[in-house]
Amino acid sequence: MDRIRPHTLSGFMELLPESQLKFEKIADTLKRVYSLYGFTPLDTPVIEGSDVLLAKGGGETEKQVYRFQKGDNDLALRFDLTVPLAKYVALHLNELTFPFKRFQIGKVYRGERAQRGRFREFYQADIDVIGDGKLSIYNEAEIPSVIYRAFTELGLDRFVIRVNNRKILTGFYAMLGLSEKSGDIMRTADKLEKIGADKVRAILIDDLSVSSGDADAILAFMAIKGTNAEVLSALEAYRGKNEVFDLGLTELSAVTRYLAAFGVPETNFAIDLTIARGLDYYTGTVYETMMLDHPEIGSICSGGRYDNLAGYYTDRQLPGVGISIGLTRLFFILEDRGLLNPELKSAPADALVIPMTDDLEAAAGIATAFRGAGIRTEIYFEDKKFKQKIAYASKLNIPFAVFLGEDEIKEGLVALKDLETGEQEKLTVSEAAAKVRSALEKLGTGKPIRE
Amino acid sequence: MDRIRPHTLSGFMELLPESQLKFEKIADTLKRVYSLYGFTPLDTPVIEGSDVLLAKGGGETEKQVYRFQKGDNDLALRFDLTVPLAKYVALHLNELTFPFKRFQIGKVYRGERAQRGRFREFYQADIDVIGDGKLSIYNEAEIPSVIYRAFTELGLDRFVIRVNNRKILTGFYAMLGLSEKSGDIMRTADKLEKIGADKVRAILIDDLSVSSGDADAILAFMAIKGTNAEVLSALEAYRGKNEVFDLGLTELSAVTRYLAAFGVPETNFAIDLTIARGLDYYTGTVYETMMLDHPEIGSICSGGRYDNLAGYYTDRQLPGVGISIGLTRLFFILEDRGLLNPELKSAPADALVIPMTDDLEAAAGIATAFRGAGIRTEIYFEDKKFKQKIAYASKLNIPFAVFLGEDEIKEGLVALKDLETGEQEKLTVSEAAAKVRSALEKLGTGKPIRE
C-alpha cells in the first residue's frame, strides 16, 4: 500500500501527552478564576458566515483569514473571539441579561507567516463584560484583580499589570493641538521602552513634524513615573485644560482606587502612560501584562474598554471591557523557557493495577473500587514480562502500582507499591485506596508555572 | 452605517448561557470518567492537510468534508477524531508509550444536509486504546464499564450497552457459505428491530438471493436472546464449525466474563447478535448504547475493536478499541426531550454583592474574600434602582445576595440574603462565606440528566 507521510501543519500546536496535561491544567485554572468573578462560559462556532466575520473588513486581519466556499456559502474561520461575541450579543440581545459577563477559551485562526513561536491555530482565553447602553467604570477597576488572580494561581509572581487610559492620551494631545497626529504619536510613544527617548524624539520631529517644544512636552509626559499616587498627582497638574483628559484622569483614579481591596498588590500594578494598545476601538482604560524577567515576550494579557461592541450588527449601544490571553503562545513560551513546573502531575493515571494471575476478577474489582474512590486507575492487561509492566508505569510516571498475585487474592489483600519511594505494603483494598488518595492530595497540586 | 444581519450558520449549535453551563457539566463529567480509566487528554488541530485527512479517500464522508486552499496548501477540517488520532500515533510512534490510551473531546465538521437535530459542527467525545502490534482482549472487556460509568454519572439509568463480535458474524456466514454476501446480509440484519423479521427475510431471499433455508438459519441465529449466559450457551452449539467464529465466541465470552467485577449490572448490558456497525474497519467486539425509553434516537455511544488504526501512514500494526459519543447531538436530544435536570446549576455566580454606598471599598473586600473561599462572586456595579439590582440576581438564578449599606459597613458585617427562601441575616464576612459554601455543597450537585 502507498503510504501517506503523517504530518501536522506548520503553525499548529500538537502536544505530547505530558505537555497536554500541563496545558489542560493551565486552561482549567483560567476557567476557574474567570468563573470566580461571575463570568459564564460561552462557546461559539469556529466557522461563521464571511459577511458576519468580516463586517468590519479591510486591514491585515482580513488577509490572514481562512475563508472558503462550501456549496453556496461564503465561510470563514474566526480570527478572534471578540467578533463572534459581538455577533452573539447582537443576535441574542433580548435573551441576555446585562451586564453580560462571559468567558470563552477557544481556538482562533490566522494565516500568519509561519515561524517559531507563531501559530496559525491558537487558543485565546477571553473575558468581557458587556453593558446595555451604559457600563460602570468599576468593571474596569475589577479587571486587574482578575488578571492578578489568574497569573498568581498559575504560579507567576514576577509580573506587572500596566494600565493607562486612552482618554488621557487623547486629551493630552488635544491640549498640544496635535489631535490629528495623535494616532501616529501614540504608536511612536509605544516604542519608547524598545528604542529609547532619543529615537522617539527624532521620529516625532523628523517623521511626524512635531515641533521641538511639543516633542519635549510629550517626552516629559511619558516620563511621568512612580507609585500610583505619584503618577496621579503628577497628572493632576494637567487637569482643567481639556475635558476628555479630565474624564480620563477621573476614570484612571477610579480604576486604581480599590486595587488593595481587590487584592492586587501595588508591586504587580503600574500606571504606564506609554501604553496605548494598537486597536482603534479602545476608548478608555487599557491593560497590558508583562513578565518582569521576560520583557522580550511582550504583553501576555491585554485588553481594554470599548464604547461599542457590535456597531456592525445593531444600533444598540453596547459598551464593554475585556482582556485576552494568547494561551497557545503563552504555553509555548513557558515550555520553551523551562518555566513549567516539572513536578506538575503528568501521569495519565494515579495507580496501575498489575494482575499476576490469569483470572482478572480481583484486578477488575480493585480497579472499580479505586475509581469509585476517585482514583484514576489503569489495569495493565498486556501479556508482558513483569519488568516491562513496571517499566510502563515508570515511563508514564504513574505513582502507584497495585500487585495482585495468588497470595494477595487468597488473603483478600493487595500489594501497594509507591513507585517513587519503592515502599511496598500489603493492605486491604480500602486501606490502599485511602493511602493513594492521601498521597494524591500532596502530589500534583503544584501550580503550572515555576519561575 | 449599513448593518450586517447577525446570524449563526445553520447546523451550528450555539447555546444561551444557561444551556452552555449544562453542556459544560456534561463534558466535564465525561472528562472525569474517561480520566478515571487512565485515558489521557489529547488535542489535535481542527485543520489538517487534505492528503492526511483524506488518505482513505472516497465514500460519503469525502463529499461532506470542508476542504479549501490557503496559499499553496490543500487543507481540510477534521470530520472525526479517529483519523487525527491515527496521524498523531503514526507521527509520534517513538515518543508514545503503548498501550496508548487517550480521550479527546473536540469539534468535528461535516457538511451534511441541514435539518433539525443534524449538525455540521459537532463535538465528539472519544476514547481509544491503541496497542503496538498486539492488544489484549481485556481492553475490550473494560469498555462497557467506561460506558456504564459515563452514563450513570450523567444521570442516565435506563440504557443498555449492546455488544456483539464481528468475528462471530463473519464466521457464521462462512459456515453457510455466504461470506461474499455477508456485508449485505449484516446491513439487512441490522434493520431487524426497525422493519421486523418478515421484511428482513423477504430482502434476504428476494434481493440478496439467499436460499429460503439459509434465510431461516440467519433469522434463527439473530433471534438468539436471553441473559449473557443463555446467549453464550446457545452460541456454543455452533462451535467447532469455523475458526473465526470460535475465536469470536471466545472473545465475546472474555468480554462478558468480568462485567460484574467491572461494576456493570446485567440489566444495562446485552449481547445482541444483530449489531454489526457500519464501518468496515471493526474486526472484533462492537458496541452500541441505546436509551431504553428513546429507541428512536438510535445509539448514543458506539464503537469497537479494529486491527489496524494507521495503515495509511505506517506499516506498524496498531490494533485498537474505541468508542465515541456524539455529544452535540446527545445534548440537543436531551434538551429537546426535557431530559436535562432543571435543578442543575445554571447561574454564572453563587453570590451577588450589592453595594448600597458610593464607596466600594467594602464591596471589593468582601468579593475578594468570597473568591478566596472559592465562591463565584459578582459585584453589581451599575447605577440602578435597588429593585433592578435584585431583579438581575433573580433573572440569573444567583442564589445569594450580599447587601452592604452604611450600617453593615460600620458594624463590619454583611447582610446575606438567601434569594430562594428570602431569609436574611447579618453576619461577619467569614460567617457569610461559610454559609454560602455549605449551601453550595447541596446546590447544583445534581447530575445533568434527569429521566
Coordinates of C-alpha atoms in Angstrom, one line a residue, chain A residues 22-395:
Chain A
K22 CA 0.0 20.7 31.7
F23 CA -1.8 22.7 29.1
E24 CA -5.1 21.4 30.4
K25 CA -4.1 22.4 33.9
I26 CA -3.5 26.0 32.8
A27 CA -6.7 26.2 30.9
D28 CA -8.6 24.7 33.8
T29 CA -7.0 27.3 36.2
L30 CA -8.2 30.1 33.9
K31 CA -11.7 28.7 33.7
R32 CA -11.8 28.5 37.5
V33 CA -10.5 32.0 38.0
Y34 CA -12.8 33.5 35.4
S35 CA -15.8 31.7 37.0
L36 CA -14.9 33.1 40.4
Y37 CA -15.6 36.6 39.0
G38 CA -19.0 35.6 37.7
F39 CA -18.1 35.1 34.1
T40 CA -20.2 32.5 32.4
P41 CA -18.7 30.1 29.8
L42 CA -19.6 30.6 26.2
D43 CA -18.9 28.5 23.1
T44 CA -19.5 29.9 19.6
P45 CA -18.9 28.2 16.2
V46 CA -15.4 28.1 14.7
I47 CA -17.0 28.8 11.3
E48 CA -19.1 31.9 10.7
G49 CA -20.5 33.5 7.5
S50 CA -17.9 35.7 5.9
D51 CA -20.4 38.6 5.9
V52 CA -20.6 38.4 9.7
L53 CA -17.0 37.8 10.4
L54 CA -15.6 40.4 8.0
A55 CA -18.3 43.0 8.6
K56 CA -15.5 45.4 9.7
G57 CA -13.4 44.5 6.7
G58 CA -10.0 45.6 5.5
G59 CA -6.7 45.6 7.3
E60 CA -4.1 43.0 7.9
T61 CA -6.5 40.7 9.6
E62 CA -8.7 40.1 6.5
K63 CA -5.7 38.9 4.5
Q64 CA -4.9 36.3 7.2
V65 CA -8.4 35.0 7.5
Y66 CA -9.1 31.4 6.4
R67 CA -12.0 31.9 4.0
F68 CA -13.6 29.4 1.7
Q69 CA -16.8 28.4 -0.1
K70 CA -18.9 25.3 0.8
G71 CA -21.8 24.9 -1.5
D72 CA -23.3 28.4 -1.9
N73 CA -21.9 29.6 1.4
D74 CA -19.0 32.0 1.8
L75 CA -17.5 30.9 5.1
A76 CA -14.6 32.0 7.3
L77 CA -12.9 30.7 10.4
R78 CA -13.0 33.1 13.4
F79 CA -9.7 35.0 13.9
D80 CA -10.5 36.2 17.4
L81 CA -13.2 35.7 20.0
T82 CA -14.4 39.3 20.0
V83 CA -16.2 39.4 16.7
P84 CA -18.1 36.2 17.5
L85 CA -19.0 37.7 20.8
A86 CA -20.3 40.8 19.1
K87 CA -22.4 38.7 16.8
Y88 CA -23.7 36.6 19.7
V89 CA -24.7 39.5 21.8
A90 CA -26.4 41.3 18.8
L91 CA -28.2 38.1 17.9
H92 CA -29.4 37.3 21.4
L93 CA -29.9 40.8 22.7
N94 CA -33.3 40.1 24.1
E95 CA -32.4 36.8 25.7
L96 CA -29.3 38.0 27.6
T97 CA -29.2 39.8 31.0
F98 CA -26.9 42.8 31.1
P99 CA -24.2 43.4 32.2
F100 CA -23.4 40.2 30.4
K101 CA -20.1 38.7 31.6
R102 CA -18.8 35.8 29.6
F103 CA -15.5 34.0 29.2
Q104 CA -14.5 31.9 26.2
I105 CA -11.5 29.7 25.8
G106 CA -11.3 28.6 22.2
K107 CA -9.2 28.2 19.1
V108 CA -8.9 31.0 16.5
Y109 CA -7.2 31.0 13.1
R110 CA -4.8 33.4 11.4
G111 CA -2.8 32.5 8.3
E112 CA 0.3 34.3 9.5
R113 CA 3.7 33.6 8.1
A114 CA 4.8 30.5 9.9
Q115 CA 7.8 31.0 12.3
R116 CA 8.9 29.6 15.6
G117 CA 6.5 30.6 18.3
R118 CA 3.9 32.0 15.9
F119 CA 0.8 30.0 15.5
R120 CA -1.9 29.8 12.8
E121 CA -4.3 27.9 15.1
F122 CA -4.2 29.1 18.7
Y123 CA -6.2 29.4 21.8
Q124 CA -7.4 32.7 23.2
A125 CA -8.8 32.9 26.7
D126 CA -11.0 35.9 26.9
I127 CA -13.3 37.6 29.3
D128 CA -15.6 40.5 28.5
V129 CA -18.3 42.5 30.4
I130 CA -20.9 44.0 28.1
G131 CA -23.3 46.7 29.2
D132 CA -26.6 47.7 27.6
G133 CA -26.2 51.4 26.9
K134 CA -24.0 52.1 29.9
L135 CA -21.3 50.3 31.9
S136 CA -19.9 51.4 35.2
I137 CA -16.2 52.3 35.4
Y138 CA -15.8 49.9 38.3
N139 CA -16.0 47.0 35.9
E140 CA -12.7 48.4 34.6
A141 CA -11.4 48.6 38.1
E142 CA -12.1 44.9 38.8
I143 CA -10.2 43.7 35.7
P144 CA -6.7 44.0 37.2
S145 CA -7.9 41.8 40.0
V146 CA -8.9 39.1 37.5
I147 CA -5.5 39.3 35.8
Y148 CA -3.7 39.2 39.1
R149 CA -5.6 36.2 40.4
A150 CA -5.2 34.4 37.1
F151 CA -1.5 34.7 36.9
T152 CA -0.8 34.1 40.6
E153 CA -2.9 31.0 40.6
L154 CA -0.9 29.9 37.6
G155 CA 2.2 30.3 39.7
L156 CA 3.5 33.5 38.3
D157 CA 4.6 36.2 40.7
R158 CA 7.1 38.4 38.8
F159 CA 4.7 40.3 36.5
V160 CA 3.2 43.7 36.3
I161 CA -0.2 44.8 35.1
R162 CA 0.3 48.1 33.2
V163 CA -2.7 50.3 32.9
N164 CA -3.4 53.5 31.1
N165 CA -6.5 55.4 29.8
R166 CA -6.9 56.3 26.2
K167 CA -8.8 59.5 27.1
I168 CA -5.8 60.8 29.0
L169 CA -3.7 60.4 25.9
T170 CA -6.3 61.8 23.5
G171 CA -6.9 64.8 25.8
F172 CA -3.2 65.4 26.3
Y173 CA -2.6 65.5 22.5
A174 CA -5.6 67.8 22.1
M175 CA -4.0 70.2 24.6
L176 CA -1.0 70.4 22.3
G177 CA -3.2 70.8 19.2
L178 CA -1.8 67.5 17.9
S179 CA -5.1 65.6 17.8
E180 CA -4.8 64.8 14.1
K181 CA -1.4 63.2 14.6
S182 CA -2.3 61.6 17.9
G183 CA -2.6 58.1 16.4
D184 CA 0.9 58.2 14.9
I185 CA 2.4 59.8 18.0
M186 CA 0.9 57.1 20.2
R187 CA 2.3 54.4 18.0
T188 CA 5.7 56.0 18.3
A189 CA 5.5 56.6 22.1
D190 CA 4.5 52.9 22.4
K191 CA 8.1 52.1 21.3
L192 CA 9.7 54.2 24.0
E193 CA 10.9 51.3 26.0
K194 CA 12.2 49.5 23.0
I195 CA 14.1 52.2 21.2
G196 CA 14.6 54.9 23.9
A197 CA 13.7 58.6 24.2
D198 CA 16.2 60.0 21.7
K199 CA 15.0 57.9 18.9
V200 CA 11.3 58.6 19.7
R201 CA 12.2 62.3 19.8
A202 CA 13.8 62.1 16.4
I203 CA 10.8 60.3 14.9
L204 CA 8.4 62.8 16.4
I205 CA 10.3 65.7 14.9
D206 CA 11.6 64.3 11.7
D207 CA 8.9 62.0 10.6
L208 CA 5.8 63.4 12.2
S209 CA 6.8 67.1 12.0
V210 CA 6.1 67.7 15.7
S211 CA 7.8 70.9 17.0
S212 CA 10.8 70.5 19.2
G213 CA 8.9 72.0 22.1
D214 CA 5.9 69.7 21.7
A215 CA 8.3 66.7 21.4
D216 CA 9.8 67.7 24.7
A217 CA 6.4 68.1 26.3
I218 CA 5.4 64.6 25.0
L219 CA 8.6 63.0 26.3
A220 CA 8.2 64.8 29.7
F221 CA 4.6 63.5 29.9
M222 CA 5.7 60.0 29.0
A223 CA 8.4 60.1 31.6
I224 CA 5.9 60.5 34.4
K225 CA 6.6 57.5 36.7
G226 CA 6.3 56.4 40.3
T227 CA 3.7 55.0 42.6
N228 CA 0.1 55.2 41.6
A229 CA -0.3 58.1 43.9
E230 CA 2.7 59.9 42.5
V231 CA 1.6 59.4 38.9
L232 CA -1.9 60.5 39.6
S233 CA -0.7 63.6 41.4
A234 CA 1.6 64.5 38.5
L235 CA -1.3 64.1 36.1
E236 CA -3.5 66.4 38.3
A237 CA -1.2 69.2 37.2
Y238 CA -2.7 68.9 33.7
R239 CA -6.3 69.0 34.9
G240 CA -8.6 71.7 33.7
K241 CA -7.2 72.1 30.2
N242 CA -9.2 69.5 28.4
E243 CA -12.4 67.8 29.2
V244 CA -11.5 64.4 27.7
F245 CA -8.3 64.4 29.6
D246 CA -10.1 65.3 32.9
L247 CA -12.6 62.5 32.3
G248 CA -9.7 60.0 31.6
L249 CA -7.9 61.1 34.8
T250 CA -11.1 60.6 36.8
E251 CA -11.5 57.2 35.4
L252 CA -7.9 56.2 36.0
S253 CA -8.2 57.3 39.6
A254 CA -11.3 55.2 39.9
V255 CA -9.6 52.2 38.4
T256 CA -6.7 52.4 40.9
R257 CA -8.8 53.4 44.0
Y258 CA -9.8 49.9 45.1
L259 CA -6.8 47.9 44.0
A260 CA -5.9 46.9 47.5
A261 CA -9.5 45.9 48.4
F262 CA -9.5 43.8 45.2
G263 CA -6.3 42.1 46.5
V264 CA -3.9 43.5 43.9
P265 CA -0.5 44.5 45.4
E266 CA 1.0 47.7 44.1
T267 CA 4.1 45.8 43.1
N268 CA 2.1 44.0 40.5
F269 CA 0.5 47.1 39.1
A270 CA 1.7 50.2 37.4
I271 CA 0.1 53.2 35.7
D272 CA 2.1 53.4 32.4
L273 CA 1.4 56.4 30.2
T274 CA 3.2 54.9 27.2
I275 CA 0.6 52.2 26.7
A276 CA -1.9 52.9 24.0
R277 CA -2.8 49.4 22.5
G278 CA -2.9 49.2 18.8
L279 CA -6.6 48.6 18.3
D280 CA -8.7 51.5 17.3
Y281 CA -11.7 50.5 19.3
Y282 CA -10.3 51.0 22.8
T283 CA -11.7 54.2 24.3
G284 CA -10.9 54.2 28.0
T285 CA -8.8 52.0 30.2
V286 CA -6.2 49.8 28.5
Y287 CA -4.3 46.9 30.0
E288 CA -1.0 45.1 29.3
T289 CA 0.7 42.4 31.4
M290 CA 4.5 42.0 31.3
M291 CA 6.6 39.2 32.8
L292 CA 9.3 41.2 34.6
D293 CA 12.1 38.7 33.8
H294 CA 11.0 38.3 30.2
P295 CA 10.1 41.7 28.8
E296 CA 11.1 40.4 25.3
I297 CA 7.9 38.3 25.2
G298 CA 5.8 41.4 25.2
S299 CA 2.3 41.5 26.8
I300 CA 0.8 38.2 27.9
C301 CA -2.6 39.6 28.7
S302 CA -4.0 42.7 27.1
G303 CA -7.3 44.5 26.6
G304 CA -9.3 47.5 27.5
R305 CA -12.5 49.4 27.4
Y306 CA -14.5 50.0 24.2
D307 CA -17.6 52.0 23.7
N308 CA -19.4 50.0 21.1
L309 CA -19.0 46.2 20.8
A310 CA -21.4 45.4 18.0
G311 CA -22.0 48.5 15.9
Y312 CA -21.7 46.5 12.7
Y313 CA -24.7 44.4 13.7
T314 CA -27.0 46.5 15.8
D315 CA -27.8 50.1 16.7
R316 CA -28.0 49.3 20.4
Q317 CA -25.0 50.9 22.1
L318 CA -23.0 48.1 23.9
P319 CA -20.0 49.3 25.8
G320 CA -17.7 46.8 27.2
V321 CA -14.3 45.9 28.8
G322 CA -12.3 42.8 28.2
I323 CA -9.0 41.1 28.2
S324 CA -7.4 38.3 26.3
I325 CA -4.7 35.8 27.0
G326 CA -3.0 34.2 24.0
L327 CA -2.9 30.8 25.6
T328 CA -1.1 28.8 22.9
R329 CA 1.7 31.3 22.6
L330 CA 2.0 31.7 26.4
F331 CA 2.2 27.9 26.8
F332 CA 4.9 27.7 24.1
I333 CA 7.0 30.3 25.8
L334 CA 6.6 28.8 29.2
E335 CA 7.7 25.4 27.9
D336 CA 10.4 26.8 25.8
R337 CA 12.0 28.7 28.7
G338 CA 11.6 25.9 31.1
L339 CA 9.1 27.8 33.3
L340 CA 6.6 24.9 33.6
N341 CA 6.6 23.2 36.9
P342 CA 8.3 19.9 36.4
E343 CA 6.5 18.4 39.4
L344 CA 3.1 19.0 37.9
K345 CA 1.1 15.9 37.5
S346 CA 1.8 14.4 34.1
A347 CA 0.8 10.8 34.5
P348 CA -2.4 9.6 32.8
A349 CA -3.3 7.5 35.9
D350 CA -2.7 7.6 39.6
A351 CA -2.5 3.8 40.0
L352 CA -1.6 0.9 37.8
V353 CA -3.2 -2.4 38.7
I354 CA -0.8 -5.3 37.6
P355 CA -2.5 -8.7 37.7
M356 CA -0.2 -11.6 38.2
T357 CA -2.8 -14.3 37.6
D358 CA -4.8 -15.4 34.5
D359 CA -8.1 -14.6 36.3
L360 CA -8.7 -10.9 36.3
E361 CA -11.7 -10.9 38.6
A362 CA -9.8 -9.4 41.5
A363 CA -8.0 -6.9 39.3
A364 CA -11.2 -5.6 37.8
G365 CA -12.8 -5.4 41.2
I366 CA -10.0 -3.4 42.7
A367 CA -9.8 -1.0 39.7
T368 CA -13.6 -0.5 40.1
A369 CA -13.2 0.2 43.8
F370 CA -10.3 2.7 43.2
R371 CA -12.3 4.5 40.5
G372 CA -15.3 4.7 42.8
A373 CA -12.9 6.5 45.3
G374 CA -11.9 9.0 42.6
I375 CA -8.5 7.4 41.9
R376 CA -7.5 7.4 38.2
T377 CA -6.8 3.7 37.7
E378 CA -5.5 1.7 34.8
I379 CA -5.2 -2.1 34.6
Y380 CA -2.2 -3.4 32.7
F381 CA -3.8 -6.2 30.6
E382 CA -1.0 -6.9 28.2
D383 CA 0.9 -10.2 28.3
K384 CA 4.4 -9.0 29.1
K385 CA 7.2 -9.7 31.5
F386 CA 6.9 -8.3 35.0
K387 CA 9.8 -5.9 34.3
Q388 CA 8.0 -4.5 31.2
K389 CA 4.9 -3.9 33.2
I390 CA 6.8 -1.9 35.8
A391 CA 8.6 -0.1 33.1
Y392 CA 5.3 1.0 31.7
A393 CA 4.3 2.6 35.0
S394 CA 7.6 4.3 35.4
K395 CA 7.7 5.6 31.8

